[in-house]
GROMACS .gro file of C-alpha atoms in nm:
model
  356
    1UNK     CA    1  -3.236  -2.618  11.733
    2UNK     CA    2  -3.198  -2.608  11.355
    3UNK     CA    3  -3.412  -2.357  11.163
    4UNK     CA    4  -3.472  -2.407  10.792
    5UNK     CA    5  -3.349  -2.085  10.630
    6UNK     CA    6  -3.534  -2.130  10.300
    7UNK     CA    7  -3.758  -1.829  10.228
    8UNK     CA    8  -3.660  -1.658  10.552
    9UNK     CA    9  -3.524  -1.312  10.623
   10UNK     CA   10  -3.312  -1.255  10.935
   11UNK     CA   11  -3.294  -0.918  11.113
   12UNK     CA   12  -3.160  -0.795  11.447
   13UNK     CA   13  -3.428  -0.803  11.716
   14UNK     CA   14  -3.582  -0.469  11.814
   15UNK     CA   15  -3.542  -0.281  12.143
   16UNK     CA   16  -3.840  -0.072  12.255
   17UNK     CA   17  -3.671   0.245  12.383
   18UNK     CA   18  -3.948   0.374  12.607
   19UNK     CA   19  -4.262   0.200  12.733
   20UNK     CA   20  -4.538   0.313  12.967
   21UNK     CA   21  -4.700   0.009  13.126
   22UNK     CA   22  -5.074  -0.032  13.178
   23UNK     CA   23  -5.215   0.254  12.975
   24UNK     CA   24  -5.202   0.069  12.644
   25UNK     CA   25  -5.386  -0.238  12.768
   26UNK     CA   26  -5.652  -0.036  12.949
   27UNK     CA   27  -5.717   0.175  12.641
   28UNK     CA   28  -5.727  -0.120  12.405
   29UNK     CA   29  -5.967  -0.311  12.627
   30UNK     CA   30  -6.205  -0.013  12.610
   31UNK     CA   31  -6.157   0.063  12.979
   32UNK     CA   32  -6.210   0.426  13.077
   33UNK     CA   33  -5.909   0.518  13.289
   34UNK     CA   34  -6.101   0.816  13.429
   35UNK     CA   35  -6.312   0.565  13.621
   36UNK     CA   36  -6.008   0.431  13.807
   37UNK     CA   37  -5.947   0.654  14.111
   38UNK     CA   38  -5.708   0.403  14.271
   39UNK     CA   39  -5.489   0.366  13.964
   40UNK     CA   40  -5.217   0.610  13.877
   41UNK     CA   41  -5.171   0.513  13.514
   42UNK     CA   42  -4.925   0.415  13.381
   43UNK     CA   43  -4.692   0.261  13.639
   44UNK     CA   44  -4.843   0.251  13.986
   45UNK     CA   45  -5.152   0.034  13.973
   46UNK     CA   46  -5.323   0.008  14.307
   47UNK     CA   47  -5.376  -0.369  14.268
   48UNK     CA   48  -5.043  -0.555  14.257
   49UNK     CA   49  -5.187  -0.869  14.097
   50UNK     CA   50  -5.351  -0.665  13.825
   51UNK     CA   51  -5.019  -0.495  13.752
   52UNK     CA   52  -4.848  -0.836  13.730
   53UNK     CA   53  -5.097  -0.951  13.468
   54UNK     CA   54  -5.055  -0.634  13.266
   55UNK     CA   55  -4.675  -0.669  13.273
   56UNK     CA   56  -4.691  -1.031  13.159
   57UNK     CA   57  -4.938  -0.941  12.884
   58UNK     CA   58  -4.703  -0.669  12.762
   59UNK     CA   59  -4.398  -0.897  12.772
   60UNK     CA   60  -4.572  -1.159  12.559
   61UNK     CA   61  -4.671  -0.895  12.304
   62UNK     CA   62  -4.310  -0.778  12.282
   63UNK     CA   63  -4.155  -1.116  12.210
   64UNK     CA   64  -4.428  -1.205  11.962
   65UNK     CA   65  -4.348  -0.879  11.780
   66UNK     CA   66  -3.974  -0.938  11.757
   67UNK     CA   67  -3.845  -0.733  12.051
   68UNK     CA   68  -3.550  -0.856  12.254
   69UNK     CA   69  -3.606  -0.601  12.529
   70UNK     CA   70  -3.748  -0.269  12.638
   71UNK     CA   71  -3.690   0.028  12.864
   72UNK     CA   72  -3.956   0.136  13.110
   73UNK     CA   73  -3.998   0.371  13.404
   74UNK     CA   74  -4.193   0.199  13.681
   75UNK     CA   75  -4.257   0.239  14.052
   76UNK     CA   76  -4.251  -0.141  14.080
   77UNK     CA   77  -3.934  -0.254  13.901
   78UNK     CA   78  -3.918  -0.583  14.093
   79UNK     CA   79  -4.256  -0.687  13.952
   80UNK     CA   80  -4.150  -0.603  13.597
   81UNK     CA   81  -3.830  -0.802  13.642
   82UNK     CA   82  -4.008  -1.107  13.788
   83UNK     CA   83  -4.281  -1.125  13.525
   84UNK     CA   84  -4.053  -1.071  13.223
   85UNK     CA   85  -3.765  -1.295  13.321
   86UNK     CA   86  -3.925  -1.613  13.185
   87UNK     CA   87  -3.930  -1.459  12.836
   88UNK     CA   88  -3.552  -1.386  12.839
   89UNK     CA   89  -3.626  -1.020  12.769
   90UNK     CA   90  -3.351  -0.766  12.833
   91UNK     CA   91  -3.485  -0.486  13.048
   92UNK     CA   92  -3.379  -0.138  13.143
   93UNK     CA   93  -3.604  -0.045  13.434
   94UNK     CA   94  -3.594   0.294  13.600
   95UNK     CA   95  -3.782   0.519  13.838
   96UNK     CA   96  -3.946   0.858  13.803
   97UNK     CA   97  -3.777   1.157  13.964
   98UNK     CA   98  -4.034   1.317  14.191
   99UNK     CA   99  -3.814   1.519  14.422
  100UNK     CA  100  -3.482   1.701  14.421
  101UNK     CA  101  -3.202   1.441  14.391
  102UNK     CA  102  -2.979   1.393  14.696
  103UNK     CA  103  -2.640   1.554  14.636
  104UNK     CA  104  -2.446   1.287  14.826
  105UNK     CA  105  -2.580   0.979  14.644
  106UNK     CA  106  -2.447   0.895  14.295
  107UNK     CA  107  -2.723   0.822  14.047
  108UNK     CA  108  -2.712   0.491  13.861
  109UNK     CA  109  -2.933   0.310  13.612
  110UNK     CA  110  -3.237   0.455  13.439
  111UNK     CA  111  -3.433   0.756  13.565
  112UNK     CA  112  -3.726   0.940  13.410
  113UNK     CA  113  -3.825   1.303  13.432
  114UNK     CA  114  -4.155   1.450  13.311
  115UNK     CA  115  -4.143   1.818  13.226
  116UNK     CA  116  -4.390   2.071  13.092
  117UNK     CA  117  -4.398   2.443  13.033
  118UNK     CA  118  -4.508   2.490  13.395
  119UNK     CA  119  -4.210   2.300  13.540
  120UNK     CA  120  -3.938   2.380  13.288
  121UNK     CA  121  -3.769   2.646  13.503
  122UNK     CA  122  -3.701   2.390  13.779
  123UNK     CA  123  -3.516   2.150  13.553
  124UNK     CA  124  -3.166   2.272  13.635
  125UNK     CA  125  -3.170   2.093  13.971
  126UNK     CA  126  -3.163   1.760  13.788
  127UNK     CA  127  -2.834   1.839  13.616
  128UNK     CA  128  -2.636   1.592  13.824
  129UNK     CA  129  -2.822   1.304  13.663
  130UNK     CA  130  -2.628   1.349  13.339
  131UNK     CA  131  -2.279   1.323  13.482
  132UNK     CA  132  -2.255   0.945  13.521
  133UNK     CA  133  -2.180   0.708  13.233
  134UNK     CA  134  -2.400   0.435  13.385
  135UNK     CA  135  -2.700   0.666  13.432
  136UNK     CA  136  -2.953   0.723  13.155
  137UNK     CA  137  -3.200   1.007  13.193
  138UNK     CA  138  -3.526   1.000  12.996
  139UNK     CA  139  -3.684   1.343  12.967
  140UNK     CA  140  -4.049   1.324  12.861
  141UNK     CA  141  -4.202   1.648  12.738
  142UNK     CA  142  -4.564   1.722  12.653
  143UNK     CA  143  -4.460   1.831  12.307
  144UNK     CA  144  -4.766   2.003  12.165
  145UNK     CA  145  -4.713   2.325  11.974
  146UNK     CA  146  -4.881   2.528  12.249
  147UNK     CA  147  -4.645   2.381  12.509
  148UNK     CA  148  -4.339   2.453  12.297
  149UNK     CA  149  -4.433   2.818  12.256
  150UNK     CA  150  -4.519   2.843  12.626
  151UNK     CA  151  -4.162   2.734  12.709
  152UNK     CA  152  -4.034   3.004  12.474
  153UNK     CA  153  -4.258   3.265  12.639
  154UNK     CA  154  -4.151   3.173  12.993
  155UNK     CA  155  -3.778   3.123  12.939
  156UNK     CA  156  -3.699   3.321  12.627
  157UNK     CA  157  -3.553   3.000  12.479
  158UNK     CA  158  -3.678   2.711  12.271
  159UNK     CA  159  -3.696   2.380  12.458
  160UNK     CA  160  -3.379   2.214  12.327
  161UNK     CA  161  -3.194   2.544  12.351
  162UNK     CA  162  -3.300   2.576  12.715
  163UNK     CA  163  -3.187   2.220  12.794
  164UNK     CA  164  -2.857   2.287  12.618
  165UNK     CA  165  -2.766   2.602  12.812
  166UNK     CA  166  -2.855   2.418  13.135
  167UNK     CA  167  -2.617   2.132  13.045
  168UNK     CA  168  -2.902   1.882  13.023
  169UNK     CA  169  -2.822   1.729  12.688
  170UNK     CA  170  -2.559   1.463  12.625
  171UNK     CA  171  -2.528   1.108  12.492
  172UNK     CA  172  -2.672   0.957  12.813
  173UNK     CA  173  -3.001   1.144  12.774
  174UNK     CA  174  -3.308   1.043  12.575
  175UNK     CA  175  -3.564   1.305  12.473
  176UNK     CA  176  -3.905   1.137  12.454
  177UNK     CA  177  -4.185   1.263  12.227
  178UNK     CA  178  -3.961   1.533  12.084
  179UNK     CA  179  -4.144   1.652  11.773
  180UNK     CA  180  -4.068   2.023  11.737
  181UNK     CA  181  -3.707   2.094  11.637
  182UNK     CA  182  -3.578   2.413  11.476
  183UNK     CA  183  -3.272   2.436  11.250
  184UNK     CA  184  -3.081   2.613  11.526
  185UNK     CA  185  -3.157   2.334  11.771
  186UNK     CA  186  -3.032   2.072  11.525
  187UNK     CA  187  -2.684   2.211  11.590
  188UNK     CA  188  -2.719   2.151  11.965
  189UNK     CA  189  -2.839   1.795  11.906
  190UNK     CA  190  -2.558   1.721  11.659
  191UNK     CA  191  -2.302   1.840  11.912
  192UNK     CA  192  -2.434   1.656  12.219
  193UNK     CA  193  -2.588   1.344  12.055
  194UNK     CA  194  -2.886   1.266  12.283
  195UNK     CA  195  -3.125   0.994  12.171
  196UNK     CA  196  -3.449   1.130  12.023
  197UNK     CA  197  -3.751   0.900  12.066
  198UNK     CA  198  -4.059   0.964  11.852
  199UNK     CA  199  -4.392   0.783  11.814
  200UNK     CA  200  -4.517   0.798  11.453
  201UNK     CA  201  -4.858   0.655  11.548
  202UNK     CA  202  -4.906   0.947  11.788
  203UNK     CA  203  -4.829   1.192  11.511
  204UNK     CA  204  -5.066   1.013  11.275
  205UNK     CA  205  -5.349   1.047  11.529
  206UNK     CA  206  -5.256   1.380  11.690
  207UNK     CA  207  -5.176   1.608  11.400
  208UNK     CA  208  -5.063   1.884  11.636
  209UNK     CA  209  -4.764   1.685  11.760
  210UNK     CA  210  -4.541   1.837  11.502
  211UNK     CA  211  -4.269   1.761  11.258
  212UNK     CA  212  -3.927   1.613  11.331
  213UNK     CA  213  -3.679   1.697  11.050
  214UNK     CA  214  -3.592   1.335  10.982
  215UNK     CA  215  -3.362   1.380  10.682
  216UNK     CA  216  -3.154   1.648  10.857
  217UNK     CA  217  -3.131   1.435  11.172
  218UNK     CA  218  -3.000   1.133  10.980
  219UNK     CA  219  -2.765   1.349  10.771
  220UNK     CA  220  -2.610   1.495  11.087
  221UNK     CA  221  -2.592   1.153  11.252
  222UNK     CA  222  -2.814   1.258  11.543
  223UNK     CA  223  -2.939   0.944  11.724
  224UNK     CA  224  -3.309   0.888  11.661
  225UNK     CA  225  -3.531   0.589  11.722
  226UNK     CA  226  -3.896   0.494  11.718
  227UNK     CA  227  -4.094   0.401  12.027
  228UNK     CA  228  -4.392   0.165  12.041
  229UNK     CA  229  -4.631   0.226  12.330
  230UNK     CA  230  -4.929   0.014  12.231
  231UNK     CA  231  -5.198   0.283  12.262
  232UNK     CA  232  -5.238   0.330  11.888
  233UNK     CA  233  -5.041   0.016  11.804
  234UNK     CA  234  -5.193  -0.244  12.036
  235UNK     CA  235  -4.980  -0.537  11.912
  236UNK     CA  236  -4.650  -0.346  11.943
  237UNK     CA  237  -4.570  -0.396  11.575
  238UNK     CA  238  -4.243  -0.210  11.514
  239UNK     CA  239  -4.282  -0.239  11.137
  240UNK     CA  240  -4.609  -0.049  11.163
  241UNK     CA  241  -4.428   0.239  11.334
  242UNK     CA  242  -4.151   0.237  11.073
  243UNK     CA  243  -4.408   0.232  10.796
  244UNK     CA  244  -4.601   0.521  10.954
  245UNK     CA  245  -4.280   0.720  10.988
  246UNK     CA  246  -4.192   0.662  10.624
  247UNK     CA  247  -4.543   0.750  10.504
  248UNK     CA  248  -4.550   1.067  10.711
  249UNK     CA  249  -4.237   1.206  10.552
  250UNK     CA  250  -4.272   1.079  10.197
  251UNK     CA  251  -4.639   1.154  10.148
  252UNK     CA  252  -4.778   1.387  10.416
  253UNK     CA  253  -4.477   1.619  10.440
  254UNK     CA  254  -4.361   1.559  10.082
  255UNK     CA  255  -3.998   1.487  10.177
  256UNK     CA  256  -3.879   1.243   9.910
  257UNK     CA  257  -3.526   1.219  10.051
  258UNK     CA  258  -3.614   0.951  10.307
  259UNK     CA  259  -3.552   0.587  10.211
  260UNK     CA  260  -3.666   0.273  10.391
  261UNK     CA  261  -3.313   0.138  10.434
  262UNK     CA  262  -3.167   0.459  10.581
  263UNK     CA  263  -3.457   0.499  10.823
  264UNK     CA  264  -3.436   0.136  10.940
  265UNK     CA  265  -3.058   0.134  10.971
  266UNK     CA  266  -3.040   0.464  11.157
  267UNK     CA  267  -3.320   0.372  11.397
  268UNK     CA  268  -3.175   0.031  11.479
  269UNK     CA  269  -2.816   0.152  11.518
  270UNK     CA  270  -2.921   0.448  11.737
  271UNK     CA  271  -3.113   0.219  11.973
  272UNK     CA  272  -2.837  -0.042  12.008
  273UNK     CA  273  -2.566   0.220  12.060
  274UNK     CA  274  -2.766   0.398  12.331
  275UNK     CA  275  -2.860   0.090  12.531
  276UNK     CA  276  -2.575  -0.152  12.460
  277UNK     CA  277  -2.291   0.063  12.322
  278UNK     CA  278  -2.258  -0.157  12.017
  279UNK     CA  279  -2.371  -0.192  11.659
  280UNK     CA  280  -2.662  -0.432  11.587
  281UNK     CA  281  -2.431  -0.690  11.432
  282UNK     CA  282  -2.412  -1.068  11.438
  283UNK     CA  283  -2.077  -1.174  11.579
  284UNK     CA  284  -1.956  -1.532  11.540
  285UNK     CA  285  -1.917  -1.724  11.868
  286UNK     CA  286  -2.118  -1.467  12.063
  287UNK     CA  287  -2.485  -1.485  12.168
  288UNK     CA  288  -2.709  -1.308  11.920
  289UNK     CA  289  -3.056  -1.153  11.914
  290UNK     CA  290  -3.245  -1.228  11.595
  291UNK     CA  291  -3.595  -1.205  11.453
  292UNK     CA  292  -3.662  -1.443  11.162
  293UNK     CA  293  -3.950  -1.378  10.922
  294UNK     CA  294  -4.108  -1.601  10.660
  295UNK     CA  295  -4.096  -1.446  10.312
  296UNK     CA  296  -4.130  -1.571   9.955
  297UNK     CA  297  -3.804  -1.448   9.805
  298UNK     CA  298  -3.904  -1.564   9.456
  299UNK     CA  299  -4.172  -1.295   9.433
  300UNK     CA  300  -4.014  -1.015   9.638
  301UNK     CA  301  -3.761  -0.777   9.486
  302UNK     CA  302  -3.679  -0.582   9.805
  303UNK     CA  303  -3.721  -0.782  10.130
  304UNK     CA  304  -3.698  -0.467  10.346
  305UNK     CA  305  -3.981  -0.300  10.155
  306UNK     CA  306  -4.183  -0.619  10.204
  307UNK     CA  307  -4.142  -0.585  10.582
  308UNK     CA  308  -4.251  -0.220  10.566
  309UNK     CA  309  -4.551  -0.302  10.350
  310UNK     CA  310  -4.688  -0.617  10.514
  311UNK     CA  311  -4.564  -0.559  10.871
  312UNK     CA  312  -4.526  -0.930  10.953
  313UNK     CA  313  -4.460  -1.084  11.292
  314UNK     CA  314  -4.149  -1.302  11.325
  315UNK     CA  315  -4.177  -1.677  11.296
  316UNK     CA  316  -3.880  -1.717  11.531
  317UNK     CA  317  -3.716  -1.497  11.792
  318UNK     CA  318  -3.379  -1.563  11.952
  319UNK     CA  319  -3.255  -1.364  12.251
  320UNK     CA  320  -2.894  -1.422  12.363
  321UNK     CA  321  -2.900  -1.730  12.143
  322UNK     CA  322  -3.205  -1.876  12.322
  323UNK     CA  323  -3.508  -1.968  12.112
  324UNK     CA  324  -3.791  -1.765  12.268
  325UNK     CA  325  -4.052  -1.785  11.991
  326UNK     CA  326  -4.125  -2.052  11.732
  327UNK     CA  327  -4.459  -2.149  11.570
  328UNK     CA  328  -4.554  -2.384  11.854
  329UNK     CA  329  -4.460  -2.137  12.130
  330UNK     CA  330  -4.638  -1.857  11.944
  331UNK     CA  331  -4.965  -2.049  11.950
  332UNK     CA  332  -4.939  -2.107  12.325
  333UNK     CA  333  -4.863  -1.739  12.384
  334UNK     CA  334  -5.164  -1.629  12.180
  335UNK     CA  335  -5.391  -1.843  12.397
  336UNK     CA  336  -5.226  -1.696  12.708
  337UNK     CA  337  -5.287  -1.344  12.577
  338UNK     CA  338  -5.658  -1.414  12.539
  339UNK     CA  339  -5.678  -1.552  12.892
  340UNK     CA  340  -5.485  -1.258  13.042
  341UNK     CA  341  -5.701  -1.006  12.858
  342UNK     CA  342  -6.016  -1.152  13.012
  343UNK     CA  343  -5.860  -1.159  13.359
  344UNK     CA  344  -5.741  -0.798  13.333
  345UNK     CA  345  -6.080  -0.675  13.219
  346UNK     CA  346  -6.251  -0.858  13.507
  347UNK     CA  347  -6.001  -0.725  13.763
  348UNK     CA  348  -6.039  -0.366  13.643
  349UNK     CA  349  -6.417  -0.389  13.648
  350UNK     CA  350  -6.399  -0.514  14.005
  351UNK     CA  351  -6.184  -0.217  14.101
  352UNK     CA  352  -6.431   0.022  13.941
  353UNK     CA  353  -6.721  -0.137  14.128
  354UNK     CA  354  -6.531  -0.134  14.458
  355UNK     CA  355  -6.467   0.240  14.448
  356UNK     CA  356  -6.790   0.366  14.297
   0.00000   0.00000   0.00000
């Protein structure tokens, strides 16, 4: 395949660092999840065929938005793998930790741990999960201000400080929804280099979710990336999240030290290094992952600022050198999305009726 490069901008494809299946599509189809007693949103839908449709829907949205892959924690990893394989997506699929890990079995792959102020004192028993180079632990914390202070009240330590003294921070750990970071805790993060995953759209909607000191994090080379979950960004547009992040710091918080290029570069490099142990570079004679956007270079001074401002979707997407999206494929996928959306809504309504 030969792609005409005139008026095009080429970027590395995105990786979505943490995705909860199901919840985004239920919310954005105006389906009240409280009416679903058989569904444990996000990952354990009671109806297997419904879950398959939601996974496929989500995979299509990701490739249309320029993602080459994603990480997710799911109780049905085989379904995720089957439904996403046709799109060439790279996947990191893990399981939730819901019991004390067996001491005799080495942990491999991706695992997820949800913690709150009520469970924080039990976290030490999961320490063994951080000792293997091929294990990645995603710690998801309900990071409201009240929760952060509750951890301090119960333990006498701030959250990151408590994780640090319990040896639960290193470069194989990702801290999800981490929005409250003190200057003291920046030192712990700079030493241990975990990946911090934030959701700017959440912060834009939920003002109580805090402030991550972005400039200090980049200056200290602490890995940080941006997640896209689809709840407040239903099309999984990564440029929308980057734009929201930039706007938050430049205009809401008044921090003029953040630039679009530093934010983009740091986010992209942090994600690639965590998941693939490499820089997001194009290497001759090796398969590459690229998103290609249409842009009128005669009227644009800064192409990167154009992407931030207009948040376009890629015209082409290549994953491992395979052409996954082009204008013709995109049109077919859009029709498929419409069909899947109708099928999902019908299936959910049937579940609601069945268990009323």
